[in-house]
Coordinates of C-alpha atoms in Angstrom, one line a residue:
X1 CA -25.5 -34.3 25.9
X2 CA -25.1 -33.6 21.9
X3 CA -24.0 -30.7 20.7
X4 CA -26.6 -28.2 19.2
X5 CA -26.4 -26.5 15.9
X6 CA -26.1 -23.4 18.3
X7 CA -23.3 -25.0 19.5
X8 CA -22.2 -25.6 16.3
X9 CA -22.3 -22.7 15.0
X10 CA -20.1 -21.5 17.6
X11 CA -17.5 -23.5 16.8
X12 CA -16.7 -23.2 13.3
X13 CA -17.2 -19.4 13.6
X14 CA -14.2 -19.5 16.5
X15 CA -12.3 -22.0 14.1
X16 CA -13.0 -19.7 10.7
X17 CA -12.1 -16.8 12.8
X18 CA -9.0 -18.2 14.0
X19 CA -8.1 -19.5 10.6
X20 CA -8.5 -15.9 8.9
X21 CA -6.9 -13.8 11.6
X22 CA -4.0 -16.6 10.7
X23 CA -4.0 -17.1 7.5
X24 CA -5.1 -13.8 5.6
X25 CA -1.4 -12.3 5.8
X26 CA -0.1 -15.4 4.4
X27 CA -2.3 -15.5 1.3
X28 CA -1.4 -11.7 0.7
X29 CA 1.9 -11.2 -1.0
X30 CA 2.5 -7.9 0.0
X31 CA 1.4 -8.7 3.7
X32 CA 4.3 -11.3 3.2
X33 CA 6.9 -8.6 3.0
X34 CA 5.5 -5.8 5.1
X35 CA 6.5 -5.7 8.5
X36 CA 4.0 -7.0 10.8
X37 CA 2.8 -4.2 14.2
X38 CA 1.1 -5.0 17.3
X39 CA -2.8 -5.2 16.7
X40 CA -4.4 -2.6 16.9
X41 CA -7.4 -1.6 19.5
X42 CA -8.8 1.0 17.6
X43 CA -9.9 2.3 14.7
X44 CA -6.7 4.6 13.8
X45 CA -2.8 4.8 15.2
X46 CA -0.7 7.6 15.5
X47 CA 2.9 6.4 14.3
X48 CA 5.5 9.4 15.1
X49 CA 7.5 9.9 12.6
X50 CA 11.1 11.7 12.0
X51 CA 10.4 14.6 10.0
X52 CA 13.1 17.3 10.3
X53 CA 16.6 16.2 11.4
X54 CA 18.9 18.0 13.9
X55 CA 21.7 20.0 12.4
X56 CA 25.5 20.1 13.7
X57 CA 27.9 23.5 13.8
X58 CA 31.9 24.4 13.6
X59 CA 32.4 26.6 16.5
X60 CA 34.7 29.0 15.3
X61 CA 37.5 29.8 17.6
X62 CA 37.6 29.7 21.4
X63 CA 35.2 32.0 22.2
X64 CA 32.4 31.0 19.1
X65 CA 29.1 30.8 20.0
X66 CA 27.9 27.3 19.7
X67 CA 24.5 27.3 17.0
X68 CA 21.1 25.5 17.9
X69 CA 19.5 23.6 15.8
X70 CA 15.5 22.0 15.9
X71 CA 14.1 18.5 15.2
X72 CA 10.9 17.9 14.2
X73 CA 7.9 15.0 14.0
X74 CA 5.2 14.0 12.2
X75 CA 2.3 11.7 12.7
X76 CA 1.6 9.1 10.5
X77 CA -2.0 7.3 10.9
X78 CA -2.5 3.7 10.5
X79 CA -6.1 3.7 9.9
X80 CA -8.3 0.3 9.9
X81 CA -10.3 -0.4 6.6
X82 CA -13.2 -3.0 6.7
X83 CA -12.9 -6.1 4.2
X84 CA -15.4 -8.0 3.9
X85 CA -17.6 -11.3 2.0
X86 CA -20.4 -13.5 2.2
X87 CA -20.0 -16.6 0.3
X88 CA -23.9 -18.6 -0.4
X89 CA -24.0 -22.0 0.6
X90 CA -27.2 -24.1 -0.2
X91 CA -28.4 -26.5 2.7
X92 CA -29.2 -29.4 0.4
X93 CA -25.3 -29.0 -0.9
X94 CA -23.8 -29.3 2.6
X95 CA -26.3 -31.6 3.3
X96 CA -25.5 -34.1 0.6
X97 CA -21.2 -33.1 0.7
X98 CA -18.9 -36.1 1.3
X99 CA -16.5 -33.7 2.7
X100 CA -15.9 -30.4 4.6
X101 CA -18.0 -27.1 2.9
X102 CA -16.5 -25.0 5.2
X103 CA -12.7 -26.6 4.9
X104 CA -13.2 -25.8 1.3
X105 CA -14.5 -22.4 1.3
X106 CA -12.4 -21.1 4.2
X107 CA -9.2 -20.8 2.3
X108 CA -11.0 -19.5 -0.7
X109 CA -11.7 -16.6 1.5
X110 CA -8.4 -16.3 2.5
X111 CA -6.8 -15.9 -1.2
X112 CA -10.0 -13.6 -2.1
X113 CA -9.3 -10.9 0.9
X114 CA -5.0 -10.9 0.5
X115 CA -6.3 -10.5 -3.4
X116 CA -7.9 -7.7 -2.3
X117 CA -5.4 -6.4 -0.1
X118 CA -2.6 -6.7 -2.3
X119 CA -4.4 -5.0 -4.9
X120 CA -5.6 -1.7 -2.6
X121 CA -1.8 -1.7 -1.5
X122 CA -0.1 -1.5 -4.5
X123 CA -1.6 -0.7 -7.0
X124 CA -4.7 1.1 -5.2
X125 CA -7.6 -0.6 -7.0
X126 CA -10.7 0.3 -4.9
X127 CA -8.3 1.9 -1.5
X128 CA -10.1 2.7 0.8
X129 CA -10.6 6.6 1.1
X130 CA -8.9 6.1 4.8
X131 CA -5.7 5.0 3.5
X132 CA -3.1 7.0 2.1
X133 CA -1.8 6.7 -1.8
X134 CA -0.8 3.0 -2.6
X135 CA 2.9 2.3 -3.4
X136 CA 2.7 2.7 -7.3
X137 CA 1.1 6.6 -6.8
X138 CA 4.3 7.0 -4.2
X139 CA 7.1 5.6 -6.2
X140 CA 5.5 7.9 -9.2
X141 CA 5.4 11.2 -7.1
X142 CA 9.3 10.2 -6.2
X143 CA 9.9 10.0 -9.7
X144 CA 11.1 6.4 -9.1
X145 CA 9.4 4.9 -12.5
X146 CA 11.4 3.4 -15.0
X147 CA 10.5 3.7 -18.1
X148 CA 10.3 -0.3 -20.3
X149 CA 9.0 0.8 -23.6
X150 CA 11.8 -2.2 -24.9
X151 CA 10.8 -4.3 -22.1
X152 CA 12.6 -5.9 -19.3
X153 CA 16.7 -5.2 -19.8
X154 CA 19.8 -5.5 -17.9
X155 CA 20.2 -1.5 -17.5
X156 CA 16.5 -0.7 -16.5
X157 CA 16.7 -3.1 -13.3
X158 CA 20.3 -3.1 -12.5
X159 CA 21.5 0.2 -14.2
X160 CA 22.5 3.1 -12.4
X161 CA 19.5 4.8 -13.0
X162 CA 17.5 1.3 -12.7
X163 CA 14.9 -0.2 -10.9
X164 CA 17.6 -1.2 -7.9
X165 CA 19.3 2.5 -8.1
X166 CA 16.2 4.1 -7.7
X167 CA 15.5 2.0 -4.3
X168 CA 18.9 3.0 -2.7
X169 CA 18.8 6.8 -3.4
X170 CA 15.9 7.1 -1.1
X171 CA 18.3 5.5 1.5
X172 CA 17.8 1.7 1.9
X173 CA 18.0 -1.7 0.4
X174 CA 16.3 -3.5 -1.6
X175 CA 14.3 -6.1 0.9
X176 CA 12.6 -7.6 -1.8
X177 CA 10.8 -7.4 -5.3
X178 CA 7.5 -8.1 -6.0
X179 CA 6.2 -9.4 -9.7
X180 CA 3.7 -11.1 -11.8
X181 CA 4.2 -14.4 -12.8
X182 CA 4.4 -13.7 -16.6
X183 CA 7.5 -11.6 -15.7
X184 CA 9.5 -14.9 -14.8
X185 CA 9.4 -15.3 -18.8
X186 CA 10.9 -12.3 -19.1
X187 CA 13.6 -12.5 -16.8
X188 CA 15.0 -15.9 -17.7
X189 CA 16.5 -14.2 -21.3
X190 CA 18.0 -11.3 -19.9
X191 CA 22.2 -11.2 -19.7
X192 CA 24.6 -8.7 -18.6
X193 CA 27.4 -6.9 -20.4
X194 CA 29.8 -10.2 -20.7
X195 CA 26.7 -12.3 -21.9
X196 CA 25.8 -14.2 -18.6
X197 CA 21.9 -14.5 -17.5
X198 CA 21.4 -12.2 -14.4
X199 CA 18.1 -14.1 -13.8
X200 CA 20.3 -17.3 -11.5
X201 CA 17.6 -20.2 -9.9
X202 CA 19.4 -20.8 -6.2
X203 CA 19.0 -23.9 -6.6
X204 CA 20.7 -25.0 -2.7
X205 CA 18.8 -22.3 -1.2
X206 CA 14.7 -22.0 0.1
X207 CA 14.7 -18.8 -2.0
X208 CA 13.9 -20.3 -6.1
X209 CA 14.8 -16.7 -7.8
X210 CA 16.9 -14.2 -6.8
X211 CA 18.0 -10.5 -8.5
X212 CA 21.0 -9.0 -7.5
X213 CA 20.9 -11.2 -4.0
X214 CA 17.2 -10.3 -3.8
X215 CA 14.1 -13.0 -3.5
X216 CA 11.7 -12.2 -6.3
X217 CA 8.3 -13.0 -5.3
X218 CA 6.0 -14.0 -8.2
X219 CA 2.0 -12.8 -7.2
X220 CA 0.0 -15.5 -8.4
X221 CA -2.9 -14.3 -6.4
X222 CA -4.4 -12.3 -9.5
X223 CA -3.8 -9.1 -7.6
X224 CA -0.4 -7.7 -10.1
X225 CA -1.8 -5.3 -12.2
X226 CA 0.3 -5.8 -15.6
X227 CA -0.7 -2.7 -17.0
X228 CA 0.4 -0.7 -14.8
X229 CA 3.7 -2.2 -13.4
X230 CA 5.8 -5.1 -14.8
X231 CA 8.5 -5.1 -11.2
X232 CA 8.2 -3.3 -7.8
X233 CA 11.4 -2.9 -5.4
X234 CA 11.8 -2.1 -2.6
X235 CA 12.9 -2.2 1.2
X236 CA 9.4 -3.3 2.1
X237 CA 10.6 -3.8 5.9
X238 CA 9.5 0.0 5.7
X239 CA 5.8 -0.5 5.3
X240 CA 4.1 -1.4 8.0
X241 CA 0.6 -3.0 8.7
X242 CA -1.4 -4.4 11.6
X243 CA -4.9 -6.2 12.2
X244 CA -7.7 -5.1 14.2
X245 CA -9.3 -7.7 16.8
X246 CA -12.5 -7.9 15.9
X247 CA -12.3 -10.4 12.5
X248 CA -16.0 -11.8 12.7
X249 CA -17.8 -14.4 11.3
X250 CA -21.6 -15.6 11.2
X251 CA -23.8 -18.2 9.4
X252 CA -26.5 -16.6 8.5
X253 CA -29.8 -18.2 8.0
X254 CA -32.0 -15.2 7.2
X255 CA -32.3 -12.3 5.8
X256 CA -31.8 -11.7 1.1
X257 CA -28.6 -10.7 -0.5
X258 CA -28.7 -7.5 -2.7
X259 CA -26.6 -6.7 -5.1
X260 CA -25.3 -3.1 -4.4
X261 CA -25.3 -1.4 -7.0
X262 CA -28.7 -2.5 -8.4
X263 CA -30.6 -3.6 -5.0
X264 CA -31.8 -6.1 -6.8
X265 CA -32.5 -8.9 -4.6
X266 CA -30.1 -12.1 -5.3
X267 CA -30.6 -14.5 -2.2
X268 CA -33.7 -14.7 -0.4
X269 CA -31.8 -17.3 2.2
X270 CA -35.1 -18.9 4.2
X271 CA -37.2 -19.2 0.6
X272 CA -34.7 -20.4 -0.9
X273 CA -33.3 -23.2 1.8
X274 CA -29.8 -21.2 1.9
X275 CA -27.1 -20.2 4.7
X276 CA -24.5 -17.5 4.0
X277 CA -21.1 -17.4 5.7
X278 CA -20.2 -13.5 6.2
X279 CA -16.9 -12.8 7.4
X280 CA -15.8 -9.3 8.3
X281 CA -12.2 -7.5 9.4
X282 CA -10.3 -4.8 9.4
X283 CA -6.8 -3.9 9.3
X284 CA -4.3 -1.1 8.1
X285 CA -1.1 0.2 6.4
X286 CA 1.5 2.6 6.2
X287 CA 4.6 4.0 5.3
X288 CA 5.9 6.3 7.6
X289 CA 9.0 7.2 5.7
X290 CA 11.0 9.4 8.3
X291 CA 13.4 11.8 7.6
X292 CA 17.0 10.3 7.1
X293 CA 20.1 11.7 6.3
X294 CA 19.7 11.1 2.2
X295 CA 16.4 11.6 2.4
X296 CA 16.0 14.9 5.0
X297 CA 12.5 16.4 3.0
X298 CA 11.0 12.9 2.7
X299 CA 9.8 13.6 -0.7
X300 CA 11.4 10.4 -1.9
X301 CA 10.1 6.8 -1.0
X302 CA 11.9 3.5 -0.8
X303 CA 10.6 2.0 -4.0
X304 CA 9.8 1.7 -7.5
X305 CA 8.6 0.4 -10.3
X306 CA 9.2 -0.8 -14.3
X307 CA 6.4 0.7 -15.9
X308 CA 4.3 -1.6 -17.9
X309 CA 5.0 -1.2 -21.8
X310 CA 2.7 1.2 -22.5
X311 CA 2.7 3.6 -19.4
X312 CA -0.7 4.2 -17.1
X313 CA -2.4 7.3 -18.0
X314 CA -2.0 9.9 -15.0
X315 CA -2.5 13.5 -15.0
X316 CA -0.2 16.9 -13.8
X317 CA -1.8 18.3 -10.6
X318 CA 0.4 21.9 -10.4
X319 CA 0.4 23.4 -6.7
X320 CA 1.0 27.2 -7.2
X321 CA 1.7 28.2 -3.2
X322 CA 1.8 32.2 -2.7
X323 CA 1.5 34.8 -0.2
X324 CA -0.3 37.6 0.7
X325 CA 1.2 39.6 -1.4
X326 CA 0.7 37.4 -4.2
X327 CA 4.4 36.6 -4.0
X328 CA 5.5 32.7 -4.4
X329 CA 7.1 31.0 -1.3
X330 CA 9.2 28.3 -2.4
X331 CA 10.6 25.2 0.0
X332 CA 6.7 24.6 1.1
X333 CA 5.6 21.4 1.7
X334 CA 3.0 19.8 -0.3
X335 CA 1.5 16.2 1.4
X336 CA -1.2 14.7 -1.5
X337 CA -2.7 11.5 1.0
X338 CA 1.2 10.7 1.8
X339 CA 3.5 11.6 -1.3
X340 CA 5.2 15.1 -0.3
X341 CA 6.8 17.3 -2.6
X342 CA 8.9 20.8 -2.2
X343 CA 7.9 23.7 -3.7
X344 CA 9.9 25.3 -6.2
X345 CA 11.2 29.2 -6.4
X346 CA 8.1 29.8 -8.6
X347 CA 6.1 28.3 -6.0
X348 CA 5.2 25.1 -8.4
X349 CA 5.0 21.7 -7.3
X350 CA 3.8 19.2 -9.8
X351 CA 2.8 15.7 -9.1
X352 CA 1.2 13.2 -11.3
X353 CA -1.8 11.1 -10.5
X354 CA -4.3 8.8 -11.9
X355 CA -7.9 9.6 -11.5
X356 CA -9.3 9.9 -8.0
X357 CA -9.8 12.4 -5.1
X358 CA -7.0 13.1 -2.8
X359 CA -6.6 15.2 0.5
X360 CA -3.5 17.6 0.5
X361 CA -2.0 19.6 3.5
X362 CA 0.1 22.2 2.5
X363 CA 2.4 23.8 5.4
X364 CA 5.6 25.8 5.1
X365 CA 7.0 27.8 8.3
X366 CA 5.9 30.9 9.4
X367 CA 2.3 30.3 7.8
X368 CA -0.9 28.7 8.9
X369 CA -1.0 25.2 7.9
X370 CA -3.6 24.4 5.4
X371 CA -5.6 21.6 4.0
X372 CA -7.7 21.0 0.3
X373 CA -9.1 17.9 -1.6
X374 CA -8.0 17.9 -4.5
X375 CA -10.2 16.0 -7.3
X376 CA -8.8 14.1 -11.1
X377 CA -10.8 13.5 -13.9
X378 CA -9.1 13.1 -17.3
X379 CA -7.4 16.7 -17.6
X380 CA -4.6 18.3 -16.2
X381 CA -5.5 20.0 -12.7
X382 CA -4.1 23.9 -11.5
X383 CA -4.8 24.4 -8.2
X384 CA -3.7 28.1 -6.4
X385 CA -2.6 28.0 -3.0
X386 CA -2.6 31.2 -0.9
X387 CA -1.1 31.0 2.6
X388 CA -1.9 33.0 5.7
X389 CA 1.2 34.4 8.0
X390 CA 1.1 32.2 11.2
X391 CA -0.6 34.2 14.1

């Protein structure tokens, strides 16, 4: 019995599908380096995470009184954002091809969505509003931004206040590096104190390029953002992602194509003799960042970045946190979509973002936790915090 175009159908939608659940992470750089989580079977994930750490005591004497202490957690969501494309194909072309449409378009679609990925990720071009800040907008809050107004030198990546320093003091190692491939030009001129290049090929070794015993990988998927960061470090084992189940794919055969910002109609498929290959998933990051020993307020992050020559514009967003009594409360924890900050004795906590709208929670004990969205245009934002004694 031959096999229907029913049929058919069938089968390359389970082989694209299988292909893209596969092949997706591969084609994502970051992905690459992120540690990989169970799928997940919903829509969000609660990841507990280590937020206050236990405290020991000196028990003075024989008869002291032994102290107690608290530990505390937090939940970190993993929350699935939908990616998705639909790629045109006219009948008359796949009729005519002398080779596979679909081979060839199928890993086309896999470098587009890890382009996409990568981008949302690091550098948060279009995030979705479900995920929390993207790497760059952490690393900035932390303060872990080195400046490269002379370029790419010895001291800004291996200094003690370098790209590699900046990475430990949050408590971990460097796992790996992530730049664009223009930097490799860079790199290859740049020597230490006694004249000897830093940038070494290992040439016996799977790994091409290494820094300081570190692969570099070079993201040639169009997704590094040169203007906004030249290198990014860090222990990337700490970020974690994980795919939903429910990648789909159809040929469609009916139906127009808008585009969506003007609804003007593009494709009218069945006047115009056309199929169109929409594939749709989801998946989501993270990083947790629990509490540890260096790092007990978890207002630092385990990476950073060499700014690009000329540093992205962002803007100060000052959190002035009081009381009742119109008194500041310093020590209170500021969250702005996942970078936290502490406030100071005058209450203050200053963080610096690009342009966007972010969700805060602001809690401190002994008050009512609280939560705000807090919105950037091009001006410097005040916003006044008044907290409520917990009940």
């Amino acid at each position: 019995m031959p096999i229907d175009r029913q049929a058919a159908e069938a089968l390359i939608q389970d082989q694209i599908v299988n292909t893209i659940f596969e092949d997706v992470p591969k084609q994502s750089a970051v992905l690459s380096l992120m540690r990989k989580l169970p799928n997940m079977t919903s829509k969000q994930t609660r990841i507990p995470v280590l937020d206050a750490l236990p405290l020991a005591y000196w028990v003075n004497g024989d008869t002291g009184f032994k102290q107690t202490t608290r530990q505390a957690w937090d939940n970190v969501w993993l929350v699935a954002a939908e990616l998705a494309t639909i790629v045109p194909i006219p009948e008359a072309v796949l009729d005519d091809s002398s080779y596979d449409i679909m081979g060839e378009v199928t890993p086309r679609v896999n470098e587009a969505m890890g382009a996409v990925i990568d981008g949302a990720i690091v550098f948060g071009v279009n995030r979705p509003s479900e995920w929390q800040n993207d790497i760059v907008t952490l690393a900035r809050q932390a303060g872990n931004n080195v400046a490269a107004s002379g370029g790419i030198t010895y001291d800004n990546i291996m200094g003690q206040d370098g790209l590699i320093s900046k990475v430990e003091e949050s408590g971990y190692m460097v796992d790996g590096i992530l730049a664009s491939i223009k930097t490799r030009a860079g790199l290859r001129g740049i020597k230490d104190s006694n004249n000897r290049p830093i940038f070494v090929p290992e040439m016996q070794s799977g790994t091409t390029y290494t820094l300081d015993g570190t692969p570099i990988t070079f993201q040639q998927n169009g997704a590094f953002n040169a203007t906004v960061a030249q290198m990014i470090a860090g222990a990337w084992s700490q970020a974690v992602y994980a795919m939903r189940q429910d990648v789909t794919v159809k040929i469609l055969d009916q139906g127009v194509i808008q585009d969506p910002n003007s609804k003007e109609i593009i494709y009218n498929l069945a006047q115009q003799d056309m199929i169109a290959l929409r594939v749709v998933m989801r998946l989501g990051w993270a990083l947790p960042n629990p509490a540890t020993a260096v790092n007990s307020d978890r207002t630092n992050v385990p990476f950073a970045y060499i700014e690009a020559a000329t540093p992205y514009t962002d803007y100060s967003v000052t959190f002035t946190v009081k009381d009742n009594d119109t008194d500041p409360i310093a020590g209170v924890r500021v969250n702005v979509n996942g970078a936290n900050k502490k406030t100071a004795a005058d209450g203050t906590a200053v963080f610096n973002l690009r342009a966007g709208t972010y969700p805060v929670t602001i809690k401190a004990d002994d008050y009512a936790t609280q939560s705000a969205t807090v919105t950037v245009t091009n001006a410097p934002v005040p916003v006044a915090i008044t907290l409520q004694a917990a009940q």
